[in-house]
Amino acid sequence: MINKKIRFLVEGSIIAAAYAALTLAIYPLSYGAVQFRFSEALTVLPVFTPAAIPGLTLGCFIANITGPYSWIDAVFGTLATFLASLCTYYARKIKLRNLPLLSLFFPVLFNAVIIGFEINLFFLPQGEEFTFMGFLISALWVGLGELVVCYLLGTPLYLAISKTRLFPQVR
């Protein structure tokens, strides 16, 4: 029997590495006002294991600290991922037609709000000021990209993992 603490550490580490690698592998699409971060499909993993919470958080931090927006995105993006992972984990048992559709929505919600705010607070052209309308537009664009990735890639990933014994402690 594998020690539970070691398994937790290994699962979290693999998830962190996969998230960072997937994000950095498609560098131009992973950053900016409209982004399709394929690694966000992995945000379904807290449905299967609590190790995904620190794994996704660390993976996001690594991807963002090495990305074009450095510490700003590392703080805000990592916060969004951490909060989304927590909510995904706690809502994992709520399913519609045997799919965790609510859990898949939390990354969309937190990234739209937090990254939309980040973009409009820190990355406006010089001379422009933060506006609520600008925030809404940014939030909608970020949310749309997140929605596409989480549902179109996250749902098949969920279904594929559900059919395996990859995460035996799924409750």
Short mmCIF file of C-alpha atoms in Angstrom, two decimals:
data_model
loop_
_atom_site.label_atom_id
_atom_site.label_comp_id
_atom_site.label_asym_id
_atom_site.label_seq_id
_atom_site.Cartn_x
_atom_site.Cartn_y
_atom_site.Cartn_z
CA MET A 1 0.00 0.00 0.00
CA ILE A 2 1.39 3.38 -0.97
CA ASN A 3 1.68 5.89 1.84
CA LYS A 4 -1.18 8.42 1.47
CA LYS A 5 1.09 11.41 2.10
CA ILE A 6 3.55 10.29 -0.56
CA ARG A 7 0.73 9.65 -3.04
CA PHE A 8 -0.71 13.11 -2.32
CA LEU A 9 2.70 14.72 -2.89
CA VAL A 10 3.34 12.79 -6.10
CA GLU A 11 -0.14 13.48 -7.53
CA GLY A 12 0.15 17.19 -6.73
CA SER A 13 3.63 17.39 -8.23
CA ILE A 14 2.62 15.66 -11.45
CA ILE A 15 -0.41 17.94 -11.79
CA ALA A 16 1.74 21.04 -11.17
CA ALA A 17 4.28 19.95 -13.77
CA ALA A 18 1.58 19.10 -16.32
CA TYR A 19 -0.22 22.42 -15.81
CA ALA A 20 2.97 24.48 -16.13
CA ALA A 21 4.22 22.51 -19.13
CA LEU A 22 0.91 22.71 -21.00
CA THR A 23 0.62 26.43 -20.34
CA LEU A 24 4.15 27.23 -21.44
CA ALA A 25 3.99 24.87 -24.45
CA ILE A 26 1.35 27.03 -26.12
CA TYR A 27 2.84 30.30 -24.92
CA PRO A 28 1.07 32.79 -27.20
CA LEU A 29 -2.40 31.38 -26.52
CA SER A 30 -1.92 31.09 -22.75
CA TYR A 31 -1.63 34.77 -21.89
CA GLY A 32 -3.50 37.98 -22.60
CA ALA A 33 -7.01 39.33 -22.66
CA VAL A 34 -8.29 36.45 -24.79
CA GLN A 35 -6.62 33.21 -23.81
CA PHE A 36 -7.13 29.55 -24.49
CA ARG A 37 -5.02 27.93 -21.81
CA PHE A 38 -5.41 24.24 -22.60
CA SER A 39 -3.95 23.48 -19.19
CA GLU A 40 -7.17 24.82 -17.66
CA ALA A 41 -8.83 21.54 -18.68
CA LEU A 42 -6.88 20.10 -15.74
CA THR A 43 -9.00 22.19 -13.38
CA VAL A 44 -11.43 19.26 -13.37
CA LEU A 45 -8.89 17.22 -11.38
CA PRO A 46 -9.99 18.41 -7.90
CA VAL A 47 -13.15 16.38 -8.58
CA PHE A 48 -10.90 13.31 -8.32
CA THR A 49 -8.24 14.23 -5.78
CA PRO A 50 -7.60 16.99 -3.23
CA ALA A 51 -3.93 16.86 -4.32
CA ALA A 52 -5.02 18.78 -7.40
CA ILE A 53 -5.62 21.89 -5.28
CA PRO A 54 -1.95 22.54 -4.43
CA GLY A 55 -0.90 20.95 -7.74
CA LEU A 56 -2.92 23.32 -9.91
CA THR A 57 -2.02 26.27 -7.69
CA LEU A 58 1.71 25.59 -7.93
CA GLY A 59 1.53 24.82 -11.65
CA CYS A 60 -0.28 28.09 -12.28
CA PHE A 61 2.25 30.00 -10.19
CA ILE A 62 5.17 28.49 -12.14
CA ALA A 63 3.53 29.21 -15.50
CA ASN A 64 2.63 32.77 -14.53
CA ILE A 65 5.90 33.76 -12.85
CA THR A 66 7.76 32.71 -16.02
CA GLY A 67 5.16 34.25 -18.33
CA PRO A 68 5.11 37.75 -19.80
CA TYR A 69 3.26 39.40 -16.88
CA SER A 70 5.53 38.04 -14.14
CA TRP A 71 4.62 38.72 -10.50
CA ILE A 72 1.28 40.44 -11.21
CA ASP A 73 -0.11 37.42 -13.02
CA ALA A 74 1.59 35.09 -10.55
CA VAL A 75 -0.36 36.72 -7.71
CA PHE A 76 -3.76 37.22 -9.36
CA GLY A 77 -3.75 34.16 -11.62
CA THR A 78 -2.60 31.88 -8.83
CA LEU A 79 -5.28 33.28 -6.52
CA ALA A 80 -7.95 32.60 -9.17
CA THR A 81 -6.71 29.04 -9.67
CA PHE A 82 -6.50 28.34 -5.94
CA LEU A 83 -10.05 29.59 -5.25
CA ALA A 84 -11.44 27.75 -8.28
CA SER A 85 -9.69 24.52 -7.23
CA LEU A 86 -11.11 24.73 -3.71
CA CYS A 87 -14.64 25.32 -4.95
CA THR A 88 -14.29 22.59 -7.58
CA TYR A 89 -13.25 20.13 -4.88
CA TYR A 90 -16.08 21.05 -2.49
CA ALA A 91 -18.72 20.92 -5.26
CA ARG A 92 -17.42 17.62 -6.72
CA LYS A 93 -20.44 15.60 -5.61
CA ILE A 94 -22.95 17.92 -7.27
CA LYS A 95 -23.58 16.43 -10.69
CA LEU A 96 -26.01 16.91 -13.53
CA ARG A 97 -26.45 13.82 -15.68
CA ASN A 98 -23.45 12.34 -13.89
CA LEU A 99 -21.21 15.28 -14.91
CA PRO A 100 -19.69 17.79 -12.45
CA LEU A 101 -20.89 20.77 -14.49
CA LEU A 102 -20.94 23.12 -11.50
CA SER A 103 -17.36 22.17 -10.62
CA LEU A 104 -16.27 23.01 -14.17
CA PHE A 105 -17.84 26.46 -13.84
CA PHE A 106 -15.73 27.67 -10.90
CA PRO A 107 -12.54 28.17 -12.96
CA VAL A 108 -14.60 30.14 -15.49
CA LEU A 109 -16.08 32.35 -12.79
CA PHE A 110 -12.92 33.05 -10.78
CA ASN A 111 -10.71 33.62 -13.82
CA ALA A 112 -13.24 35.89 -15.50
CA VAL A 113 -13.61 38.08 -12.42
CA ILE A 114 -10.04 38.09 -11.08
CA ILE A 115 -8.15 38.15 -14.39
CA GLY A 116 -10.65 40.62 -15.86
CA PHE A 117 -9.92 42.87 -12.89
CA GLU A 118 -6.16 42.32 -13.24
CA ILE A 119 -6.17 43.25 -16.92
CA ASN A 120 -8.08 46.45 -16.29
CA LEU A 121 -6.10 47.46 -13.25
CA PHE A 122 -2.57 46.82 -14.48
CA PHE A 123 -2.53 46.46 -18.27
CA LEU A 124 -4.52 49.37 -19.68
CA PRO A 125 -2.83 51.57 -22.28
CA GLN A 126 -1.15 54.57 -20.71
CA GLY A 127 -3.60 57.35 -20.00
CA GLU A 128 -6.65 55.10 -19.68
CA GLU A 129 -8.30 54.49 -16.34
CA PHE A 130 -10.11 51.51 -14.86
CA THR A 131 -13.80 51.47 -15.77
CA PHE A 132 -16.52 49.04 -14.86
CA MET A 133 -17.43 48.61 -18.55
CA GLY A 134 -13.81 47.82 -19.41
CA PHE A 135 -13.73 45.29 -16.59
CA LEU A 136 -16.93 43.64 -17.86
CA ILE A 137 -15.55 43.35 -21.39
CA SER A 138 -12.28 41.84 -20.15
CA ALA A 139 -14.12 39.49 -17.80
CA LEU A 140 -16.38 38.31 -20.62
CA TRP A 141 -13.44 37.61 -22.97
CA VAL A 142 -11.43 35.78 -20.31
CA GLY A 143 -14.54 33.90 -19.20
CA LEU A 144 -15.38 32.87 -22.77
CA GLY A 145 -11.92 31.40 -23.34
CA GLU A 146 -12.09 29.64 -20.00
CA LEU A 147 -15.59 28.32 -20.70
CA VAL A 148 -14.52 26.81 -24.01
CA VAL A 149 -11.48 25.08 -22.51
CA CYS A 150 -13.13 23.89 -19.28
CA TYR A 151 -16.21 22.43 -20.92
CA LEU A 152 -14.94 21.30 -24.33
CA LEU A 153 -11.68 19.82 -23.01
CA GLY A 154 -12.44 19.36 -19.30
CA THR A 155 -15.60 17.29 -19.82
CA PRO A 156 -13.92 14.65 -22.04
CA LEU A 157 -10.99 14.58 -19.62
CA TYR A 158 -13.41 13.97 -16.74
CA LEU A 159 -15.12 11.17 -18.66
CA ALA A 160 -11.81 9.54 -19.59
CA ILE A 161 -10.47 9.65 -16.03
CA SER A 162 -13.79 8.41 -14.62
CA LYS A 163 -13.37 5.19 -16.60
CA THR A 164 -9.91 4.48 -15.17
CA ARG A 165 -8.54 3.62 -11.76
CA LEU A 166 -6.11 6.52 -11.90
CA PHE A 167 -7.54 8.09 -8.75
CA PRO A 168 -8.79 5.16 -6.64
CA GLN A 169 -9.72 7.27 -3.64
CA VAL A 170 -12.52 9.02 -5.56
CA ARG A 171 -15.50 9.26 -3.25
#
